[in-house]
Amino acid sequence: MIQLAENVSLRNLNTFGIEALARYYYFCTDPEQIPEIIAEWSQEEPLLIMGGGSNLLFTRNYEGLVLRIGFSGIKIVHNNKDYVIVEVAAGENWDDFVAWTVERNLGGVENLSLIPGTAGASPVQNIGAYGSEAANCIESVSFYSIGEKTTKTLPAQDCGFGYRTSIFKHKLAGDAVILSVRFRLSLRPVLNIEYKGLKEELQKYPEPGIRAVREAVIAIRRRKLPDPAQVGNAGSFFKNPVIAREDFTALKLTFPDIPSFPAGDGFVKLPAAWLIEKCGWKGYRKGDAGVHPHQPLVLVNYGKATGTEIYELAGAIQTSVYQTFGIKLEPEVRII
Ligand code: FAD
Ligand code: EPU
């Protein structure tokens, strides 16, 4: 019999630092317990699987069960002369895992240094930064299927990975409790340093290698992004919009300085930060809800903002970006 806690404050469990109560709460430190918890849980009430709470915005109390994944561990399950396959338990802290790989000179995830959250959440939105994404190294994802009451493993090619998306955000949302993720890491790391600013930062490090890449990425991130321990936030609040090249050509007539990045055949990606800044939101603050003064894609809680205040601010930004550019910004953060 699993003992659920009741009316638990989630304030310290989400990086926005938003106060919300979980009607029921369980911190799971053993993956073997997952089937039992799910079986005991009435399926009529909602269930939220939670890792580090770094991509969530609570706008009200959660009237169901918050199941926080707390089992950790990293093990090498296969190796040969070129690569190793490493299995990481879902509750493992993501950046501790990255540090572990870099200490062993295993290449592949170093550009994803310092992203908050758990390894189990990394396939959910296919975390990405500095020219790399988790999907580049993921071999497979193991999960407990609530509907089928069994553990399954999906190879990476069946995970539907794309920019900030995967099958776990769509078809398997609400069904898959991710238990572990396998990564293929190179014994002969090839550096990926083409992202704007990374090469320049690397010049400060005498010895090129994945350790230097990790340190450079950490240095850039510390300069650009607010630390959730100091000011509440969930990283980029919106995704960077991807639009058809012909729409971009039309926009460029009105906004000749609009930046863009290639996004596959016939599409371009626009920096949402630029669109938001252009609409005058950078540094905006109302009460304790605000738009970060250095990175306008990041919405912040300066202290006692409510989830609703952040949500309303996000809505106002979406409206003004739409009115100015005809572009709909989609949230990256999951709104509860
Ligand atoms: P949570 O926020 O707890 O959950 C996020 C989603 O994943 C929810 O839908 C949840 O239900 C689901 N989920 C979590 N664990 C499981 C599981 N075991 N099984 C099934 N579903 C699960 N993201 C990037 O991609 N790139 C960045 O550069 C980046 N920078 C950030 C910087 C800051 C300062 C912050 C605060 C956030 C940043 N993020 C970034 C967003 C965030 O770190 C990632 O989305 C991260 O993967 C979320 O992990 P989490 O464990 O906190 O997940
Ligand atoms: N920009 C502005 N004004 C600013 C800041 C940026 O106009 O104040 C414009 C510039 O044109 C700049 C561009 O935005 O070149 C891109 O900025 P940045 O390199 O900071 O990256 P981003 O597009 O804002 C994305 C990810 C981040 C990731 C970084 C680094 C999304 C939604 N966000 O941000 O991921 O860390 O690139 O790769 O794709 C997250 O997902 O939570 C996250 C932080």
Coordinates of C-alpha atoms and ligand atoms in Angstrom, one line a residue:
M1 CA 0.0 0.0 0.0
I2 CA 1.5 3.3 -1.1
Q3 CA 1.1 6.2 1.3
L4 CA 0.3 9.4 -0.6
A5 CA 0.9 12.8 1.0
E6 CA -2.0 15.3 0.8
N7 CA -2.1 19.0 0.1
V8 CA 1.6 19.4 -0.5
S9 CA 3.1 22.8 -1.5
L10 CA 4.8 22.6 -4.9
R11 CA 6.4 26.0 -4.5
N12 CA 9.9 24.7 -4.0
L13 CA 9.4 22.0 -6.6
N14 CA 8.9 24.2 -9.6
T15 CA 11.6 26.6 -10.9
F16 CA 9.1 29.4 -11.4
G17 CA 8.6 29.3 -7.6
I18 CA 4.9 29.5 -8.0
E19 CA 2.7 28.5 -5.1
A20 CA 0.3 25.6 -5.9
L21 CA -0.9 22.7 -3.8
A22 CA -0.9 19.1 -5.0
R23 CA -4.1 17.4 -3.7
Y24 CA -2.0 14.1 -3.6
Y25 CA 1.7 13.8 -3.9
Y26 CA 4.2 11.0 -4.1
F27 CA 8.0 11.1 -4.4
C28 CA 9.0 7.8 -6.1
T29 CA 12.5 6.6 -5.5
D30 CA 12.1 3.1 -6.9
P31 CA 10.9 2.4 -10.5
E32 CA 9.5 -1.0 -9.4
Q33 CA 6.8 1.0 -7.5
I34 CA 5.4 2.7 -10.6
P35 CA 2.9 -0.1 -11.6
E36 CA 1.7 -0.4 -8.0
I37 CA 1.1 3.4 -7.7
I38 CA -0.7 3.5 -11.1
A39 CA -2.8 0.5 -10.2
E40 CA -3.9 2.0 -6.9
W41 CA -4.5 5.4 -8.4
S42 CA -8.1 6.1 -9.5
Q43 CA -7.8 6.9 -13.2
E44 CA -10.7 9.3 -13.1
E45 CA -8.5 11.9 -11.4
P46 CA -5.6 13.6 -13.2
L47 CA -2.0 12.5 -12.8
L48 CA 1.0 14.7 -13.4
I49 CA 4.4 13.1 -13.8
M50 CA 7.0 15.6 -12.6
G51 CA 10.8 15.7 -12.7
G52 CA 12.6 18.9 -11.7
G53 CA 9.6 21.2 -12.4
S54 CA 11.7 23.4 -14.7
N55 CA 9.3 23.4 -17.6
L56 CA 6.0 23.8 -15.8
L57 CA 3.7 26.7 -14.9
F58 CA 1.0 26.1 -12.3
T59 CA -2.0 28.4 -12.7
R60 CA -4.0 26.7 -9.9
N61 CA -3.8 23.9 -7.4
Y62 CA -3.4 20.4 -8.8
E63 CA -6.6 18.4 -8.1
G64 CA -5.0 15.0 -8.7
L65 CA -1.8 13.1 -8.0
V66 CA 1.6 14.7 -8.6
L67 CA 4.0 11.8 -9.0
R68 CA 7.6 13.1 -8.8
I69 CA 10.2 10.9 -10.3
G70 CA 13.2 10.5 -7.9
F71 CA 15.1 7.4 -8.9
S72 CA 18.6 8.0 -10.2
G73 CA 21.6 6.0 -11.5
I74 CA 23.9 5.9 -14.5
K75 CA 25.3 2.7 -15.9
I76 CA 27.3 1.7 -19.0
V77 CA 25.3 -1.1 -20.7
H78 CA 27.4 -1.7 -23.8
N79 CA 30.8 -0.5 -25.1
N80 CA 33.0 -1.1 -28.1
K81 CA 36.0 0.7 -29.6
D82 CA 33.9 3.6 -31.0
Y83 CA 31.1 4.3 -28.5
V84 CA 29.4 3.4 -25.2
I85 CA 25.7 3.0 -24.5
V86 CA 24.8 4.5 -21.2
E87 CA 21.5 4.0 -19.4
V88 CA 20.3 6.8 -17.2
A89 CA 17.5 6.5 -14.7
A90 CA 14.7 9.0 -15.2
G91 CA 15.2 10.9 -11.9
E92 CA 18.9 11.5 -12.5
N93 CA 19.7 15.2 -12.5
W94 CA 20.4 16.1 -16.2
D95 CA 23.5 18.2 -15.6
D96 CA 25.0 15.7 -13.2
F97 CA 24.7 13.2 -16.0
V98 CA 26.4 15.7 -18.5
A99 CA 29.2 16.2 -16.0
W100 CA 29.6 12.4 -15.6
T101 CA 30.0 12.1 -19.4
V102 CA 32.5 14.9 -19.6
E103 CA 34.7 13.5 -16.8
R104 CA 35.0 10.3 -18.8
N105 CA 35.6 12.1 -22.1
L106 CA 32.4 10.6 -23.6
G107 CA 31.2 12.9 -26.3
G108 CA 27.6 13.9 -27.3
V109 CA 25.8 15.8 -24.6
E110 CA 28.4 18.5 -23.6
N111 CA 26.6 21.3 -25.5
L112 CA 23.5 20.6 -23.3
S113 CA 25.4 21.5 -20.1
L114 CA 23.5 23.2 -17.3
I115 CA 20.0 22.6 -18.6
P116 CA 17.9 22.1 -15.5
G117 CA 15.7 19.1 -14.8
T118 CA 15.9 15.4 -15.0
A119 CA 17.2 12.9 -17.6
G120 CA 13.7 11.4 -17.8
A121 CA 12.3 14.7 -19.1
S122 CA 15.1 15.1 -21.7
P123 CA 13.2 13.2 -24.5
V124 CA 9.8 14.8 -23.7
Q125 CA 10.6 18.0 -25.4
N126 CA 13.9 16.8 -26.9
I127 CA 15.9 19.4 -25.0
G128 CA 18.2 21.4 -27.1
A129 CA 20.9 24.2 -26.8
Y130 CA 24.0 25.5 -28.6
G131 CA 23.4 23.6 -31.8
S132 CA 22.7 20.2 -30.3
E133 CA 19.7 18.3 -29.1
A134 CA 19.1 15.2 -26.9
A135 CA 17.8 13.3 -30.0
N136 CA 21.3 13.4 -31.5
C137 CA 22.4 10.9 -28.8
I138 CA 19.3 9.1 -27.6
E139 CA 19.4 5.4 -28.5
S140 CA 16.0 4.4 -26.8
V141 CA 13.5 5.4 -24.2
S142 CA 12.0 2.9 -21.7
F143 CA 8.7 3.7 -20.1
Y144 CA 5.8 2.2 -18.2
S145 CA 2.6 2.4 -20.3
I146 CA -0.4 3.2 -18.1
G147 CA -2.9 2.0 -20.7
E148 CA -1.1 -1.3 -21.5
K149 CA 0.1 -1.8 -17.9
T150 CA 3.5 -2.9 -19.1
T151 CA 7.1 -1.6 -19.6
K152 CA 8.0 -0.8 -23.2
T153 CA 11.1 0.5 -25.0
L154 CA 11.0 2.7 -28.0
P155 CA 14.0 3.1 -30.3
A156 CA 14.9 6.7 -31.0
Q157 CA 13.6 6.6 -34.6
D158 CA 10.1 5.9 -33.3
C159 CA 10.1 8.7 -30.7
G160 CA 9.0 11.4 -33.2
F161 CA 11.7 13.8 -32.2
G162 CA 11.7 17.3 -33.7
Y163 CA 12.4 20.8 -32.5
R164 CA 11.1 20.8 -28.9
T165 CA 8.8 17.9 -29.5
S166 CA 8.4 14.1 -29.4
I167 CA 5.8 11.4 -29.2
F168 CA 5.8 11.9 -25.4
K169 CA 4.3 15.3 -25.8
H170 CA 1.6 14.0 -28.2
K171 CA 0.4 10.4 -28.7
L172 CA 2.0 9.1 -25.5
A173 CA 1.3 12.1 -23.3
G174 CA -0.5 11.0 -20.2
D175 CA 0.3 7.4 -20.9
A176 CA 4.1 7.0 -20.7
V177 CA 6.0 7.2 -17.4
I178 CA 9.6 7.4 -18.6
L179 CA 11.8 5.1 -16.5
S180 CA 15.1 5.4 -18.2
V181 CA 16.9 6.7 -21.3
R182 CA 19.8 5.2 -23.2
F183 CA 22.4 7.4 -24.8
R184 CA 25.0 6.6 -27.4
L185 CA 28.2 8.5 -26.5
S186 CA 31.3 8.7 -28.6
L187 CA 34.7 7.6 -27.4
R188 CA 36.2 9.9 -30.1
P189 CA 34.3 13.1 -29.5
V190 CA 33.8 15.5 -32.4
L191 CA 33.2 19.0 -31.2
N192 CA 30.1 20.9 -32.4
I193 CA 30.9 24.6 -31.9
E194 CA 29.2 26.3 -34.8
Y195 CA 26.5 28.0 -32.6
K196 CA 26.8 31.7 -32.6
G197 CA 29.2 32.9 -29.8
L198 CA 30.4 29.4 -28.8
K199 CA 33.6 29.4 -30.9
E200 CA 34.5 32.9 -29.6
E201 CA 33.9 31.8 -26.0
L202 CA 36.1 28.7 -26.5
Q203 CA 39.1 30.8 -27.4
K204 CA 39.4 31.5 -23.7
Y205 CA 40.2 27.8 -23.1
P206 CA 43.7 26.7 -24.0
E207 CA 42.8 23.0 -24.5
P208 CA 40.0 22.3 -26.9
G209 CA 37.9 19.3 -26.0
I210 CA 34.5 18.5 -24.6
R211 CA 35.5 19.8 -21.1
A212 CA 36.2 23.2 -22.6
V213 CA 32.9 23.1 -24.5
R214 CA 31.0 22.3 -21.3
E215 CA 32.8 25.2 -19.5
A216 CA 32.1 27.6 -22.4
V217 CA 28.4 26.7 -22.6
I218 CA 28.1 27.1 -18.8
A219 CA 29.8 30.5 -19.0
I220 CA 27.5 31.7 -21.8
R221 CA 24.4 30.4 -20.0
R222 CA 25.3 32.0 -16.7
R223 CA 25.7 35.4 -18.5
K224 CA 22.4 35.1 -20.5
L225 CA 19.9 33.2 -18.4
P226 CA 18.6 33.9 -15.0
D227 CA 19.4 31.3 -12.3
P228 CA 16.1 29.9 -11.0
A229 CA 17.6 29.9 -7.5
Q230 CA 17.8 33.7 -7.7
V231 CA 14.7 34.5 -9.8
G232 CA 11.9 32.2 -10.7
N233 CA 11.7 31.2 -14.4
A234 CA 11.3 28.1 -16.7
G235 CA 13.8 29.1 -19.4
S236 CA 12.3 30.1 -22.7
F237 CA 8.6 30.5 -22.2
F238 CA 7.8 30.2 -26.0
K239 CA 9.2 28.2 -28.8
N240 CA 11.0 30.0 -31.6
P241 CA 8.4 30.1 -34.4
V242 CA 9.1 28.2 -37.7
I243 CA 7.5 29.8 -40.7
A244 CA 7.4 29.3 -44.5
R245 CA 10.1 31.0 -46.4
E246 CA 7.7 33.0 -48.6
D247 CA 6.0 34.4 -45.4
F248 CA 9.4 35.4 -44.2
T249 CA 10.2 37.1 -47.5
A250 CA 7.0 39.1 -47.1
L251 CA 7.8 40.0 -43.4
K252 CA 11.2 41.2 -44.4
L253 CA 9.7 43.9 -46.6
T254 CA 8.2 45.5 -43.5
F255 CA 11.0 44.5 -41.0
P256 CA 14.3 44.4 -43.0
D257 CA 16.4 43.7 -39.9
I258 CA 14.4 40.6 -38.8
P259 CA 16.9 37.8 -38.1
S260 CA 16.3 34.2 -39.2
F261 CA 17.9 30.7 -39.1
P262 CA 17.5 27.9 -41.6
A263 CA 14.9 25.3 -40.5
G264 CA 14.8 22.8 -43.3
D265 CA 13.5 22.9 -46.8
G266 CA 11.3 26.0 -47.4
F267 CA 11.2 27.0 -43.7
V268 CA 12.9 29.5 -41.5
K269 CA 13.1 29.8 -37.7
L270 CA 12.7 33.2 -36.2
P271 CA 14.1 34.2 -32.8
A272 CA 11.0 34.8 -30.6
A273 CA 13.3 36.9 -28.3
W274 CA 13.6 39.4 -31.2
L275 CA 9.9 39.5 -31.9
I276 CA 9.1 40.1 -28.2
E277 CA 11.8 42.7 -27.8
K278 CA 10.6 44.5 -31.0
C279 CA 7.1 44.7 -29.4
G280 CA 8.6 46.6 -26.4
W281 CA 8.4 43.9 -23.8
K282 CA 12.0 43.5 -22.8
G283 CA 12.5 44.3 -19.1
Y284 CA 8.7 44.8 -18.6
R285 CA 7.4 44.2 -15.1
K286 CA 4.0 44.3 -13.5
G287 CA 4.0 43.4 -9.8
D288 CA 6.3 40.4 -9.6
A289 CA 5.6 39.0 -13.1
G290 CA 8.1 40.2 -15.7
V291 CA 10.0 39.8 -18.9
H292 CA 13.7 39.2 -18.3
P293 CA 15.8 42.4 -19.1
H294 CA 18.6 40.4 -20.9
Q295 CA 16.6 37.6 -22.5
P296 CA 13.0 38.6 -23.4
L297 CA 12.0 35.0 -24.2
V298 CA 12.3 34.2 -20.5
L299 CA 9.3 35.2 -18.3
V300 CA 10.2 35.7 -14.6
N301 CA 8.7 35.6 -11.2
Y302 CA 10.5 38.2 -9.1
G303 CA 9.0 36.8 -5.9
K304 CA 5.3 36.4 -5.3
A305 CA 3.8 36.4 -8.8
T306 CA 0.9 33.9 -9.2
G307 CA 0.8 31.5 -12.1
T308 CA -2.2 33.4 -13.4
E309 CA -0.2 36.6 -13.5
I310 CA 2.5 34.9 -15.5
Y311 CA 0.0 33.3 -17.8
E312 CA -1.8 36.6 -18.4
L313 CA 1.5 38.3 -19.2
A314 CA 2.3 35.5 -21.7
G315 CA -1.1 36.0 -23.3
A316 CA -0.5 39.8 -23.7
I317 CA 2.8 39.1 -25.3
Q318 CA 1.2 36.6 -27.7
T319 CA -1.4 39.1 -28.7
S320 CA 1.0 41.9 -29.4
V321 CA 3.4 39.6 -31.4
Y322 CA 0.4 38.4 -33.4
Q323 CA -0.8 42.0 -34.0
T324 CA 2.6 43.2 -35.1
F325 CA 3.9 40.2 -37.1
G326 CA 0.9 37.9 -37.7
I327 CA 2.9 35.2 -35.9
K328 CA 1.4 33.0 -33.2
L329 CA 3.9 32.2 -30.4
E330 CA 3.4 28.7 -29.0
P331 CA 4.3 28.1 -25.3
E332 CA 7.2 25.8 -24.7
V333 CA 6.4 25.6 -21.0
R334 CA 3.6 23.2 -20.0
I335 CA 0.8 25.2 -18.5
I336 CA -1.1 23.4 -15.8
Ligands
FAD1 P1 9.3 18.9 -15.6 O1 9.3 20.4 -15.7 O2 9.1 18.4 -14.3 O3 8.3 18.3 -16.7 C1 8.3 18.8 -18.0 C2 7.4 17.8 -18.8 O4 8.0 16.5 -18.9 C3 6.0 17.6 -18.2 O5 5.1 17.5 -19.3 C4 6.1 16.3 -17.4 O6 4.9 15.7 -17.3 C5 7.1 15.5 -18.3 N1 7.9 14.6 -17.6 C6 8.9 14.8 -16.7 N2 9.5 13.7 -16.3 C7 8.8 12.7 -16.9 C8 8.9 11.3 -16.9 N3 9.8 10.6 -16.2 N4 8.0 10.5 -17.7 C9 7.1 11.2 -18.4 N5 7.0 12.5 -18.5 C10 7.8 13.2 -17.8 N6 15.1 23.4 -22.2 C11 15.8 23.2 -23.3 O7 15.4 22.4 -24.2 N7 16.9 23.9 -23.6 C12 17.5 24.8 -22.8 O8 18.5 25.4 -23.0 C13 16.8 25.0 -21.6 N8 17.2 26.0 -20.7 C14 16.5 26.2 -19.5 C15 17.0 27.2 -18.6 C16 16.4 27.4 -17.4 C17 17.0 28.4 -16.5 C18 15.2 26.7 -17.1 C19 14.5 26.9 -15.8 C20 14.7 25.8 -18.0 C21 15.4 25.5 -19.2 N9 14.9 24.6 -20.1 C22 15.6 24.3 -21.3 C23 13.6 23.9 -19.9 C24 13.7 22.6 -19.0 O9 15.0 22.6 -18.3 C25 13.6 21.3 -19.8 O10 12.4 21.2 -20.4 C26 13.8 20.1 -18.9 O11 13.9 18.9 -19.7 C27 12.6 19.8 -17.9 O12 13.0 18.8 -17.1 P2 12.2 18.6 -15.7 O13 12.7 17.3 -15.1 O14 12.3 19.8 -14.8 O15 10.7 18.4 -16.2
EPU2 N1 17.6 38.1 -29.3 C1 17.1 39.4 -29.3 N2 17.1 40.1 -28.1 C2 17.6 39.5 -26.9 C3 18.1 38.2 -26.9 C4 18.1 37.5 -28.1 O1 16.7 39.9 -30.3 O2 17.6 40.2 -25.9 C5 17.6 37.4 -30.6 C6 18.9 37.6 -31.3 O3 18.6 37.6 -32.7 C7 19.7 36.2 -31.0 C8 18.5 35.3 -31.0 O4 17.4 36.0 -30.4 O5 20.6 35.9 -32.0 C9 18.8 34.0 -30.3 O6 19.1 34.2 -28.9 P1 19.7 33.1 -28.0 O7 21.0 32.6 -28.7 O8 19.8 33.6 -26.6 O9 18.7 31.9 -28.1 P2 17.1 31.7 -28.1 O10 16.7 31.4 -29.5 O11 16.5 32.9 -27.4 C10 17.2 29.1 -27.8 C11 16.5 28.1 -26.9 C12 17.2 28.1 -25.6 C13 18.6 27.7 -25.7 C14 19.3 28.7 -26.6 C15 20.8 28.3 -26.9 C16 14.2 28.0 -27.7 C17 12.8 28.3 -27.4 N3 15.1 28.4 -26.8 O12 17.0 30.4 -27.2 O13 16.5 27.0 -24.8 O14 19.3 27.6 -24.5 O15 18.6 28.8 -27.9 O16 20.8 27.3 -27.8 O17 14.5 27.3 -28.7 C18 14.7 26.7 -23.3 O18 14.2 25.9 -24.2 O19 14.1 26.8 -22.2 C19 15.9 27.4 -23.6 C20 16.5 28.2 -22.7

